[in-house]
XYZ file of C-alpha atoms in Angstrom:
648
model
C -23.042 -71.780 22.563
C -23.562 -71.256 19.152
C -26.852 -69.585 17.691
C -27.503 -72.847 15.781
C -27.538 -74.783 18.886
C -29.592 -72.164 20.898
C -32.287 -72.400 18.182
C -32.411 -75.842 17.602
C -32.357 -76.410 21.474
C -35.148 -73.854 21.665
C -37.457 -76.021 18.798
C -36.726 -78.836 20.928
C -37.878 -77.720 24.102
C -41.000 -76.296 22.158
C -41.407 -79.824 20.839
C -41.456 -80.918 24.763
C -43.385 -78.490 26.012
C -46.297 -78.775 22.791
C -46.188 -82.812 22.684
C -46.008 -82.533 26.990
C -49.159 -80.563 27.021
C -51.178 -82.525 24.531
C -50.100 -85.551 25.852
C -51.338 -84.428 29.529
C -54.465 -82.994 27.914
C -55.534 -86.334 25.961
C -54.270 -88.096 29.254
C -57.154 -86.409 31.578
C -59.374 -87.075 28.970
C -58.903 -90.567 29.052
C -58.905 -90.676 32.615
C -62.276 -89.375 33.163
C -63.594 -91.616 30.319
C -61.842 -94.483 31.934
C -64.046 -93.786 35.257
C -67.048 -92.854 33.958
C -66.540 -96.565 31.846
C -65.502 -98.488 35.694
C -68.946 -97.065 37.036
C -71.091 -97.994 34.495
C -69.187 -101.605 33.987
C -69.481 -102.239 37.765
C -73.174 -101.332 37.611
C -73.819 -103.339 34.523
C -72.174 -105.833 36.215
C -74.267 -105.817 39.346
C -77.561 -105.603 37.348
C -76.647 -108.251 35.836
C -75.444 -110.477 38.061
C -79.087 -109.409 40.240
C -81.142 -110.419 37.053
C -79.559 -113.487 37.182
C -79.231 -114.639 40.878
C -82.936 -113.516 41.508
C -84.657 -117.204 40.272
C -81.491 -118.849 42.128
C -81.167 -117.215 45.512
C -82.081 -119.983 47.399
C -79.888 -122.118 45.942
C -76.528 -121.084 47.451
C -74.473 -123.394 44.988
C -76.042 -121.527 41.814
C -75.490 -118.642 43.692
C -71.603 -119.273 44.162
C -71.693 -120.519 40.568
C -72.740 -117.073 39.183
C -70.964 -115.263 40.940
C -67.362 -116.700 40.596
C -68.451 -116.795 36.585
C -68.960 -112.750 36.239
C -66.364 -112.171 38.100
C -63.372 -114.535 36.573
C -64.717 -113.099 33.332
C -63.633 -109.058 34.210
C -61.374 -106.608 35.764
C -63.567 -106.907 39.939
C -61.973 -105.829 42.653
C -65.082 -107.471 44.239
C -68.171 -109.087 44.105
C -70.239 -109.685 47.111
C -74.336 -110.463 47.886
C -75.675 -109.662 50.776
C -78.897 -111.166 52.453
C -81.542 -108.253 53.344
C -82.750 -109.980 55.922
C -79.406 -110.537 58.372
C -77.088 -108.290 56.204
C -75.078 -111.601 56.277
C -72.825 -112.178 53.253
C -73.955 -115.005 51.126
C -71.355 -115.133 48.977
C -68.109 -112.927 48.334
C -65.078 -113.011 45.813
C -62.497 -110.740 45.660
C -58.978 -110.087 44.178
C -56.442 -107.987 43.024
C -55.893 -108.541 39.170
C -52.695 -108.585 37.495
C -50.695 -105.215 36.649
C -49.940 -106.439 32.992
C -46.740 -104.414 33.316
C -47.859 -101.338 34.617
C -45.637 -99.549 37.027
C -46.686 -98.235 40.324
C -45.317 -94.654 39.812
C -47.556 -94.267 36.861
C -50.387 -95.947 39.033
C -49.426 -93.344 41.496
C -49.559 -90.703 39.009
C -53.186 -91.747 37.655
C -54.666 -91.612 40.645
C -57.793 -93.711 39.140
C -59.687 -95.131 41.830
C -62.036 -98.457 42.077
C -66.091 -97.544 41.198
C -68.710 -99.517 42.383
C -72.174 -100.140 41.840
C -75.271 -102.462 43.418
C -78.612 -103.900 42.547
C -80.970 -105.688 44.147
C -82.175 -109.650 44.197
C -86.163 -110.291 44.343
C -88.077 -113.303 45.403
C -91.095 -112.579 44.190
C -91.992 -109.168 45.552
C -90.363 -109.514 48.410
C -86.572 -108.194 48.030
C -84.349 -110.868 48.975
C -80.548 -109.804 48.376
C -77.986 -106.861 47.222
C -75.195 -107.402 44.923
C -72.541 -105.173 45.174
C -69.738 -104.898 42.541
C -66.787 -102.860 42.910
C -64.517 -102.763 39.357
C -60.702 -102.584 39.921
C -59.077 -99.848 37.684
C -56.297 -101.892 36.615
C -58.152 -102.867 33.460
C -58.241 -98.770 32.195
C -54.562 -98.264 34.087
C -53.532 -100.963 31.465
C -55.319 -99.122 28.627
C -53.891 -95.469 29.638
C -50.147 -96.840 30.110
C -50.038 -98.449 26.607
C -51.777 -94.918 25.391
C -48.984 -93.296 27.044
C -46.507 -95.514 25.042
C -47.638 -95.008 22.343
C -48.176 -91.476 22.710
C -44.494 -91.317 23.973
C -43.029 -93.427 20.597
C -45.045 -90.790 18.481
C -43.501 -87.813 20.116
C -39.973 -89.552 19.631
C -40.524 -90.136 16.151
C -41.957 -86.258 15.388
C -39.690 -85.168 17.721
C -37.036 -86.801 15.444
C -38.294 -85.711 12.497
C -38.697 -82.505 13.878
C -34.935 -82.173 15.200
C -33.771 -83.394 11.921
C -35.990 -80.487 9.324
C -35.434 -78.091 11.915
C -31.499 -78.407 11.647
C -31.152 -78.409 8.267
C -33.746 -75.813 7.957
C -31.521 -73.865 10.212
C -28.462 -74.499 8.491
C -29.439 -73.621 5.493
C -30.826 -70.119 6.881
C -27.717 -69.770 8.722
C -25.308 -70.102 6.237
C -25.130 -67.042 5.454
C -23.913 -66.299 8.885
C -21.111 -68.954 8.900
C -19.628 -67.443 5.667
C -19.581 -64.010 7.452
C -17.508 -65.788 10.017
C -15.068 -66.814 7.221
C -14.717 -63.329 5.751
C -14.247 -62.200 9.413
C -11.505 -64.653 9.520
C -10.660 -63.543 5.732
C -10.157 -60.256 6.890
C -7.873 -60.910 9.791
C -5.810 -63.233 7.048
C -5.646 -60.311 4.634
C -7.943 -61.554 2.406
C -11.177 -60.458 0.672
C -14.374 -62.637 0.446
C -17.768 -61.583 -0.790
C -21.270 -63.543 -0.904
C -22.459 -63.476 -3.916
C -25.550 -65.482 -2.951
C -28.289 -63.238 -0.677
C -29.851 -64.398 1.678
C -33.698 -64.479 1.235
C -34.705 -63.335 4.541
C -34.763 -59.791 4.940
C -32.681 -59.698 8.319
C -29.882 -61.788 6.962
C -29.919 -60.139 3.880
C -29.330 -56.443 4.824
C -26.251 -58.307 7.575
C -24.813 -59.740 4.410
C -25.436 -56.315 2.069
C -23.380 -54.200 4.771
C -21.124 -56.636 5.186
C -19.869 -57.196 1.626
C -20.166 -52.812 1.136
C -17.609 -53.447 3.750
C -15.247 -56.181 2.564
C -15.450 -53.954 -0.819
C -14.953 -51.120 0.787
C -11.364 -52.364 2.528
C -10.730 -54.004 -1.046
C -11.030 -50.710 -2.662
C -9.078 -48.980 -0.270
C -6.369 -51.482 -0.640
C -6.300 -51.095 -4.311
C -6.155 -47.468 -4.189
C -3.455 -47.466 -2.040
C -1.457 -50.292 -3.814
C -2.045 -48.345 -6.791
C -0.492 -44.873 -5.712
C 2.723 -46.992 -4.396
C 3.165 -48.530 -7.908
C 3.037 -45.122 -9.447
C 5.310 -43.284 -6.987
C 7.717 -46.423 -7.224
C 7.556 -46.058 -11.060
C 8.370 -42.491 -10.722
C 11.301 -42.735 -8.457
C 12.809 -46.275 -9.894
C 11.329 -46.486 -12.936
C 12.876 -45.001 -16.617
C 10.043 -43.708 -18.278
C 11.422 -44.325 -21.808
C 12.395 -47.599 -21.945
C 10.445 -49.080 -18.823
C 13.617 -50.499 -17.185
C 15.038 -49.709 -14.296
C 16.914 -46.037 -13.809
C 20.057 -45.216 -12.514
C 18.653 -45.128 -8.679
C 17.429 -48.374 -8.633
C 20.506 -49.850 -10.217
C 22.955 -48.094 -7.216
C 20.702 -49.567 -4.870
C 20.537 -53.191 -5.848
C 24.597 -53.089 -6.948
C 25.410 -51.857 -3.681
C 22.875 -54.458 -2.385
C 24.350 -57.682 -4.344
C 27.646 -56.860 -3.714
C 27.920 -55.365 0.031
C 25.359 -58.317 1.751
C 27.136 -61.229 2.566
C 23.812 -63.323 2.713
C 22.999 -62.412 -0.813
C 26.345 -61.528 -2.666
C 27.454 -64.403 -4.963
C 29.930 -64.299 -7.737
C 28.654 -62.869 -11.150
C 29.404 -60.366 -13.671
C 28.183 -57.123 -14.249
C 27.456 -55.736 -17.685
C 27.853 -52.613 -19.125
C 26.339 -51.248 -22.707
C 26.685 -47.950 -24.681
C 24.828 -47.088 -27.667
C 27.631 -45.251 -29.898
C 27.185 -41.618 -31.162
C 23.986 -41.074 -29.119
C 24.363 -37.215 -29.696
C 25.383 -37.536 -33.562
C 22.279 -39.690 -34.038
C 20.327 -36.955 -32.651
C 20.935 -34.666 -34.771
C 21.059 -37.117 -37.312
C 18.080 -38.720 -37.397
C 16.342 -36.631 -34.608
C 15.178 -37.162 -31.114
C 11.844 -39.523 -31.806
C 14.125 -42.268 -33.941
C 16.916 -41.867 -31.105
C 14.284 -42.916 -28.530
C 12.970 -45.520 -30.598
C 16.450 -46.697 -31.025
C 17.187 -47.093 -26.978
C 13.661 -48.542 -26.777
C 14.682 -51.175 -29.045
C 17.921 -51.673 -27.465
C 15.811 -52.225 -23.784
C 13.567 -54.518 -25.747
C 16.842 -56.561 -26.928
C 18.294 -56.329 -23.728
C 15.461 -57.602 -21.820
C 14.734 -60.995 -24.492
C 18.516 -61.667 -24.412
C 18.327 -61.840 -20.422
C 15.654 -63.947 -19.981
C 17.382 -67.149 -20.340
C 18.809 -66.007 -17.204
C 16.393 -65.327 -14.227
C 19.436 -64.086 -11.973
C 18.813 -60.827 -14.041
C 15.671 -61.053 -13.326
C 14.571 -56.991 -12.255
C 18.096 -56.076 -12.780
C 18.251 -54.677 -16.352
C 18.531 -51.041 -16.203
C 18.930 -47.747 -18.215
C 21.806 -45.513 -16.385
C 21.599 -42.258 -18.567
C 21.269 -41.334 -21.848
C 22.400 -44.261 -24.179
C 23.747 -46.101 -21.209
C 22.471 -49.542 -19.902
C 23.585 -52.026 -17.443
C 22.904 -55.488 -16.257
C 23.693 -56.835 -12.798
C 24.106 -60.578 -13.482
C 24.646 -62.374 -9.916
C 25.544 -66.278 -10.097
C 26.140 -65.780 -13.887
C 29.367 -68.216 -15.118
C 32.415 -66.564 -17.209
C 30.939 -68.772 -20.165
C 27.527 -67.397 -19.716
C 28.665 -63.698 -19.109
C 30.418 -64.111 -23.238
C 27.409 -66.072 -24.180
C 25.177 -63.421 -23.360
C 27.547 -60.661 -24.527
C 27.940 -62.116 -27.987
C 24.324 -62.552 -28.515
C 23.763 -59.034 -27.748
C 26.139 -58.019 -30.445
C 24.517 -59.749 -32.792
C 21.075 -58.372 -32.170
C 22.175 -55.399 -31.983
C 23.764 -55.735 -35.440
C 19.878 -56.296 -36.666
C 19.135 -52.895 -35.495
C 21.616 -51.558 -37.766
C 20.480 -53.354 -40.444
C 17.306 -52.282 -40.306
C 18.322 -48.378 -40.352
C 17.761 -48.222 -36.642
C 21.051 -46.684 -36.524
C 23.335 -45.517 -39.142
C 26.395 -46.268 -36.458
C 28.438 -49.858 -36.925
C 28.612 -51.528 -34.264
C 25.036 -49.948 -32.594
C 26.740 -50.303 -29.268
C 29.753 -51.493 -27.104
C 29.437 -53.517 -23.968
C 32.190 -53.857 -20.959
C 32.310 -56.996 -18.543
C 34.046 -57.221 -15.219
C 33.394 -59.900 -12.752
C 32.584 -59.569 -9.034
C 32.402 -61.717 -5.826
C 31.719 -61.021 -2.345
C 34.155 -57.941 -0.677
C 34.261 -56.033 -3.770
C 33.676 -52.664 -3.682
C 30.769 -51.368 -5.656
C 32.815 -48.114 -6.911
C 35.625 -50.350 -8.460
C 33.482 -52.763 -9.846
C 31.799 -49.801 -11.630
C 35.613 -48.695 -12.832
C 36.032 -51.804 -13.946
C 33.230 -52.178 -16.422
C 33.839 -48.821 -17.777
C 37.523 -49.551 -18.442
C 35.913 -52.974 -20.124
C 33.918 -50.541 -21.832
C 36.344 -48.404 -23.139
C 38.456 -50.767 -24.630
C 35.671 -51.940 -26.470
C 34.658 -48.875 -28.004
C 38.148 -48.888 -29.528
C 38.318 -51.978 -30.939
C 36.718 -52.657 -34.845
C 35.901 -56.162 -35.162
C 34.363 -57.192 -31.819
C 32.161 -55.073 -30.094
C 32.644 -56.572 -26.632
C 35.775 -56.879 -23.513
C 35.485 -58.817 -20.143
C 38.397 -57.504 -18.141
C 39.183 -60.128 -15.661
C 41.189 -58.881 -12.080
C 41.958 -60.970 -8.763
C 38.740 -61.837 -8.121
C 38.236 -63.370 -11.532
C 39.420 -66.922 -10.073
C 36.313 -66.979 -7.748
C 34.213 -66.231 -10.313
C 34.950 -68.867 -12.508
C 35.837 -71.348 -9.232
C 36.359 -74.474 -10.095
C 33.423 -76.878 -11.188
C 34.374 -79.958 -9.683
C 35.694 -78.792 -6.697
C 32.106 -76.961 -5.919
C 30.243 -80.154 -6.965
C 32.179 -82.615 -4.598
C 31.698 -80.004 -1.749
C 28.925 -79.628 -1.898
C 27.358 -83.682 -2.507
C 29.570 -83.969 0.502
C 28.144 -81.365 2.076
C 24.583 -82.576 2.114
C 25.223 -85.834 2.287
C 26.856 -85.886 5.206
C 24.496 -82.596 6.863
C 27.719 -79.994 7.322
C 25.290 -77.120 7.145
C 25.162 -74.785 10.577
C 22.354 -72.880 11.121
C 22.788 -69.545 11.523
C 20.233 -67.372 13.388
C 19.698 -63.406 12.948
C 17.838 -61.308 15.655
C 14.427 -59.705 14.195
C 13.146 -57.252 16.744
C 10.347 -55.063 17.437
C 10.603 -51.661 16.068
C 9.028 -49.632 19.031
C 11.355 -52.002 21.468
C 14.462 -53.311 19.884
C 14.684 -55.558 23.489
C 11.572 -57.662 22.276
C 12.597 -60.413 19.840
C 9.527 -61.256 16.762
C 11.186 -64.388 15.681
C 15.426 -65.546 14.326
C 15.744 -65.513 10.942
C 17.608 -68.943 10.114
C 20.418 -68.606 7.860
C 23.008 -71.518 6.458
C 26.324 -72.137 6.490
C 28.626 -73.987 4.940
C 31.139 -75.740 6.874
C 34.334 -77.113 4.509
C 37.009 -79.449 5.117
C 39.238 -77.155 7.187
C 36.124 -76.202 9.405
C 35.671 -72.925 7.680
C 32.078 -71.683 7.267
C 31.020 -70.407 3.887
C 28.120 -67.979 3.617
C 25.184 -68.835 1.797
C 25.602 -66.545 -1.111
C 29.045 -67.794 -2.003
C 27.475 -71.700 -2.465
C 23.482 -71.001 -3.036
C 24.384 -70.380 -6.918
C 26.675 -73.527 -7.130
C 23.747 -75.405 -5.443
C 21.221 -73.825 -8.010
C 23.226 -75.106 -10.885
C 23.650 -78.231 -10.103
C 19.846 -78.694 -8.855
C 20.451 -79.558 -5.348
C 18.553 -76.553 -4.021
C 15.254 -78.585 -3.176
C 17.915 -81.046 -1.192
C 19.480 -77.897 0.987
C 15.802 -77.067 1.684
C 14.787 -80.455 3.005
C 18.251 -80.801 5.348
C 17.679 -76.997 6.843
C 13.803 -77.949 7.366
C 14.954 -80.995 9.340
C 17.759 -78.860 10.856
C 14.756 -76.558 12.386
C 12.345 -78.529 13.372
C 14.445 -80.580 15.933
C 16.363 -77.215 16.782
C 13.104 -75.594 17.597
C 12.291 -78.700 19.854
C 14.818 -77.334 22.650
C 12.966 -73.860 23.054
C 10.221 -71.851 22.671
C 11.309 -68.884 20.245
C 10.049 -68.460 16.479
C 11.953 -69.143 13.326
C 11.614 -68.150 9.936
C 12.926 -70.386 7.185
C 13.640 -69.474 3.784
C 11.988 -71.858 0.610
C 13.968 -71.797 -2.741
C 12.517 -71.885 -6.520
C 13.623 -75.016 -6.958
C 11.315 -76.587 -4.163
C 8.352 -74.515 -5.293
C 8.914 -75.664 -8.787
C 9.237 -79.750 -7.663
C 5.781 -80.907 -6.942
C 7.379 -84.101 -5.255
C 9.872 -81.612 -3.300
C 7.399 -79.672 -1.886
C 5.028 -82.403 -1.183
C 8.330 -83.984 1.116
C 8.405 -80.369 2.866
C 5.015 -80.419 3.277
C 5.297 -84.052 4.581
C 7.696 -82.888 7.141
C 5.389 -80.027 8.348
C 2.409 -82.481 8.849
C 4.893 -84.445 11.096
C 5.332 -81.447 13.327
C 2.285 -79.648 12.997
C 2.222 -78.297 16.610
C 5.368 -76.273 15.670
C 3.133 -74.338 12.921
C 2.625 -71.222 15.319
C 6.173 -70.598 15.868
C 7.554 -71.313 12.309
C 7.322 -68.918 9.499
C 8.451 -69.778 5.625
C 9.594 -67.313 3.344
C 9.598 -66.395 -0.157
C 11.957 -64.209 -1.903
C 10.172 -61.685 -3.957
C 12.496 -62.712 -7.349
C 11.158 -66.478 -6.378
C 7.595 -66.120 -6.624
C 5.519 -68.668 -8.279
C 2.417 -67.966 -10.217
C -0.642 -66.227 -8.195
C -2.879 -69.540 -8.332
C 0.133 -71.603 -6.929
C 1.004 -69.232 -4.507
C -2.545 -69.234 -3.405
C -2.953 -72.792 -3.087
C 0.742 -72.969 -1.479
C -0.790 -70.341 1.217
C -3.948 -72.667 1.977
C -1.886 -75.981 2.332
C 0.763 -74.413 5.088
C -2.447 -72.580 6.653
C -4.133 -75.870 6.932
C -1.034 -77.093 8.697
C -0.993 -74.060 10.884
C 1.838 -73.150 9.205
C 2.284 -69.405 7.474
C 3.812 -67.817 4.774
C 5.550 -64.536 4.126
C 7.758 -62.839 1.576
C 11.423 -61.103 1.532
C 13.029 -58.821 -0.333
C 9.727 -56.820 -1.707
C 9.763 -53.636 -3.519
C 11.345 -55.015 -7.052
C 7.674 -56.037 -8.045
C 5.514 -54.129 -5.963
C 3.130 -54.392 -8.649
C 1.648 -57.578 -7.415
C 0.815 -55.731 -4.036
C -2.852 -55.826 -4.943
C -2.750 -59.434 -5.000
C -1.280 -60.186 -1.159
C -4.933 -59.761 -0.206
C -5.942 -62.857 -0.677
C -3.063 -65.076 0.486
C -3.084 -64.002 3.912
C 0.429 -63.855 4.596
C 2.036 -63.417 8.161
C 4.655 -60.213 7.009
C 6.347 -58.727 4.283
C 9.842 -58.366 4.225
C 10.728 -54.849 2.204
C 14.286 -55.193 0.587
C 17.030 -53.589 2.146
C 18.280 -51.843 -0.908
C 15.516 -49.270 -0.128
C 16.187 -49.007 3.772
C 19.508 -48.254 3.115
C 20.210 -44.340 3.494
C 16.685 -43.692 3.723
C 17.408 -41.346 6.468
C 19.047 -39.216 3.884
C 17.337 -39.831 0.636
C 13.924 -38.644 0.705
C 12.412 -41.090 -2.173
C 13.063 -44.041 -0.320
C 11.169 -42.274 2.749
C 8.234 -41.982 0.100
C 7.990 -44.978 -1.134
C 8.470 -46.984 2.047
C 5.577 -44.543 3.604
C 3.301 -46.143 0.683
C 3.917 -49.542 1.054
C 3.233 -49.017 4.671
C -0.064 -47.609 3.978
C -0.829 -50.289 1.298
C 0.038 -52.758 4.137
C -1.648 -50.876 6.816
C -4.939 -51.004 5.145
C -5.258 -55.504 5.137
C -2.836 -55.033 8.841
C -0.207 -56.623 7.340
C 2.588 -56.153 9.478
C 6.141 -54.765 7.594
C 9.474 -55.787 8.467
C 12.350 -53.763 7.403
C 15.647 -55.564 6.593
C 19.635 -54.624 6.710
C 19.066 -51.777 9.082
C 22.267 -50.924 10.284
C 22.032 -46.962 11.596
C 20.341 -45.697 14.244
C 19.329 -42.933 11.707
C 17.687 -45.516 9.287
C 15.927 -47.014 12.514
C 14.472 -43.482 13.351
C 12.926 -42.632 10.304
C 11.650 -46.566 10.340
C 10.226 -46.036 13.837
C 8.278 -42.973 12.968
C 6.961 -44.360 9.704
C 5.370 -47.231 12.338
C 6.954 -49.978 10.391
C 5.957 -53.175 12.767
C 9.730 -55.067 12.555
C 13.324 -54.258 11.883
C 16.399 -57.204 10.893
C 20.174 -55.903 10.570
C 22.849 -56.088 11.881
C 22.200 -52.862 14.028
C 20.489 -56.057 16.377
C 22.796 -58.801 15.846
C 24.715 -60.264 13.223
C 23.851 -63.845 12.155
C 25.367 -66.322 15.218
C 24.987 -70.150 15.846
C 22.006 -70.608 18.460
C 23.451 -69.613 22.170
């Protein structure tokens, strides 16, 4: 029982027992008033009736007359005279009165018993009769019981009243208490409330004190670690001239992109070299050369934006050196973006950036799933050193076999893939994610999709997700796989984790359909998971309000692929996700490269310090899961545990 209900219970029941005891007290009190008031009205009454009957006692027709008058006109039990001389009874009347809706258990209760009194009848001096007149107490029973209703309707009504102040009273002293239960259940979401409203009684107020020193306390902790990650993964991923990615990062996520067959999707990758880099050092010395490859970053960086696929993938290899890892990016876009580099870069030789024409030279070379990261590399470079002998253009794109998937046909992708959803050819796919201590105990499948063509071959997701994204139909995929899910998850018991794309966090009236759907099956909420790729992330208010709509559902909310903007670490305190996913371009090797180790290790403490539990994906060495396990990381996913299957 709650301690508003024990208080309020305990003003009632002070109520009873207060309005009880006066009510008993005034009760008595009218009770012996109420006897004192039958005595003397039964001896007024004989008096009375003696004063009267004393010039008429020989008559015995008077004497019947006066006696049936006084008592029809009052509450007798009897009336009765009695002749001195032979003690016989002249005349007698006697009755029981009506109860006037009384009830015998409060007749019972009274206890008020009949009084009587007596006088006597002269005849001249000689005394002649007695009257005796005994009063019934019906008349005061009658008096008490509508006292005690009345009594009784005013205790209802204050006790009403009471009940009513006294709760909101309560309430509002207690409040202060039921938002401590919501930063207890803030806490255990990840998330960090304060009151910023004391309480004015003292009590309350030194509970609330200590318990926002101790919300601010976690927050602070939180920060501080959240804050030491970002620096150590600037350090170790970071180029600390430009700002853009180094060389490290850039191995990771090419290897990444290319070698994961749920990610990998056609693209190009993009090579650029600013020309003469030593001669322009000694030239126009080292602080103009750095301003130079700042600039060229800069150009690099507002070039790219039209394209969010390079989104975190613009880096600075060595020296004058830069590359860009476009996935999903079209032959047409690849030149597009090319030639609008070279003319940028022109400005910066107009300007006296650079006393070099062209500034720089850029190689191309395409890549889809199965290539090898090393000859994609060898590629570019060849691109790029075929450019850097040419004059006029300052650009190549070297095309090889796998050229043709990259620029697969348009139409053929299109009809696919509106036949594909119309007619629901997606499998689900469903990867193992296990415990880290005990690989044997399953956390929940990750669902992945497949496409299944005309010959009944299944296509993995990255070969079709960027054909999907450009011709809008991601928002559809996600509806079909959500339906998909929720009726596979009706024939067992295990939890899933779904992925959401952009494009449905983007749609208002997409995401309002998904969310639709949940609300349908909103007793499958504890065993279904969605998840947000870290390049997909919406704005923090969004993502907050997107994180109290599934949570209201009983839904939750995690993301995958973190540690490209580990930045916005600080933030995952208040949207209370389930897990975070950490990108397995920095699990992989981390057995042998010791960075990695660090910068894991400080995520994990970041996440340690809100419990939010890490999962580690594409571990696929037992030496990658040791250094995992002894880090404490909650989760692994790879295909060390199982490779993506249909459900079995």
């Amino acid at each position: 029982m709650s301690l508003f209900k024990q208080l309020l219970i305990a003003i009632c029941l002070f109520l009873v027992v207060a309005f009880s005891g006066s009510f008993m007290v005034s009760l008595e009190s009218s009770r012996t008033q109420y006897v004192n008031q039958l005595r003397s009205h039964a001896q007024d009454a004989a008096t009375a009736l003696a004063l009267s009957l004393t010039p008429n006692i020989d008559d015995p027709a008077m004497v019947e007359l006066l006696v049936s008058s006084i008592f029809d006109s009052g509450y007798y039990a009897s009336i009765r005279v009695v002749d001195l001389a032979t003690d016989k009874t002249i005349v007698e009347r006697s009755g029981i009165p009506d109860n006037n809706g009384v009830p015998n258990w409060f007749v019972k209760l009274i206890g008020l018993e009949p009084a009587g009194g007596d006088a006597l009848v002269s005849r001249g001096w000689e005394q002649a009769a007695r009257v005796e007149v005994v009063s019934h107490p019906m008349f005061a029973l009658a008096k008490l019981w509508q006292s005690a209703l009345g009594s009784l309707g005013w205790l209802l009504l204050c006790g009403a009243v009471s009940v009513v102040l006294g709760g909101l009273l309560l309430r509002r002293q207690l409040k202060p208490l039921d938002y401590m239960v919501k930063q207890s259940h803030a806490i255990a979401r990840r998330e960090f409330l304060s009151l910023p409203d004391l309480p004015r009684t003292p009590e309350l107020r030194r509970v609330v004190q200590a318990m926002n020193q101790m919300v601010e306390k976690l927050k602070a902790l939180f920060q501080e670690q959240a804050e030491r990650s970002e620096k150590l993964r600037t350090e170790s991923y970071q180029d600390n001239l430009t700002g853009l990615a180094n060389r490290r990062y850039f191995e990771m996520q090419l290897n990444a992109r290319v070698s994961n067959p749920e990610e990998t999707n056609s693209g190009y990758l993009l090579l650029l070299r600013v020309k003469d880099l030593a001669g322009l050092n000694q030239r126009l010395g080292g602080q103009r050369t750095d301003q130079l490859l700042q600039a060229v970053g800069e150009q690099l960086l507002r070039q790219c934006e039209p394209y969010p696929e390079t989104h975190n993938l613009i880096t600075r290899i060595r020296g004058g050196e830069f590359a860009v890892l476009a996935p999903g990016l079209m032959r047409e876009e690849a030149m597009q973006l090319a030639q609008n580099l070279e003319s940028t870069l022109q400005s910066l030789q107009a300007t006296g950036a650079s006393d070099v024409s062209p500034v720089a030279c850029i190689g191309l070379a395409p890549f889809s799933h199965g290539d090898s990261p090393q000859a994609l590399l060898t590629l570019a470079d060849q691109a790029l050193a075929q450019a850097e002998t040419l004059g006029d253009v300052s650009w190549v794109c070297l095309d090889h076999s796998a050229a043709a998937s990259v620029g697969d046909d348009h139409h053929a992708w299109h009809s696919l893939l509106d036949l594909a959803l119309s007619q629901r050819r997606f499998e689900l796919y469903f990867q193992p994610v296990v415990a880290t201590q005990d690989p044997q105990l399953i956390l929940h499948y990750k669902v992945l999709s497949r496409l299944v063509d005309d010959q009944g071959h299944t296509i993995p997701a990255g070969r079709f997700l960027p054909w999907l994204e450009r011709f809008g139909w991601s928002a559809r995929l996600d509806r079909l796989m959500l339906e998909l899910v929720l009726k596979q998850m009706a024939n067992h018991e295990h939890s899933l984790a779904l992925n959401l794309s952009a494009a449905t966090l983007a749609d208002p009236q997409a995401l309002n359909r998904v969310f639709d759907l949940l609300r349908q099956h909103s007793n499958l909420g504890p065993r279904l998971t969605l998840e947000i790729g870290e390049e997909q992330l919406p704005e923090q208010a969004v993502l907050e309000q997107l994180t109290q709509r599934l949570r209201e559902l009983n839904f939750s909310l995690s993301l995958q692929r973190f540690g490209g903007r580990f930045s916005m670490i600080g933030n995952l305190a208040r949207l209370g996700l389930a897990y975070l996913k950490i990108d397995g371009s920095y699990i992989r090797d981390i057995d042998q490269e010791s960075d990695k180790r660090l910068f894991i290790e400080a995520i994990q403490r970041a996440a340690h310090s809100i419990d939010l539990p890490l999962i580690a994906e594409r571990v696929e060495t037992e030496g990658e899961l040791q250094v995992i396990r002894e880090m404490g990381i909650f989760g692994v996913q790879g295909q060390l545990f199982g490779e993506p299957a249909p459900w079995r």
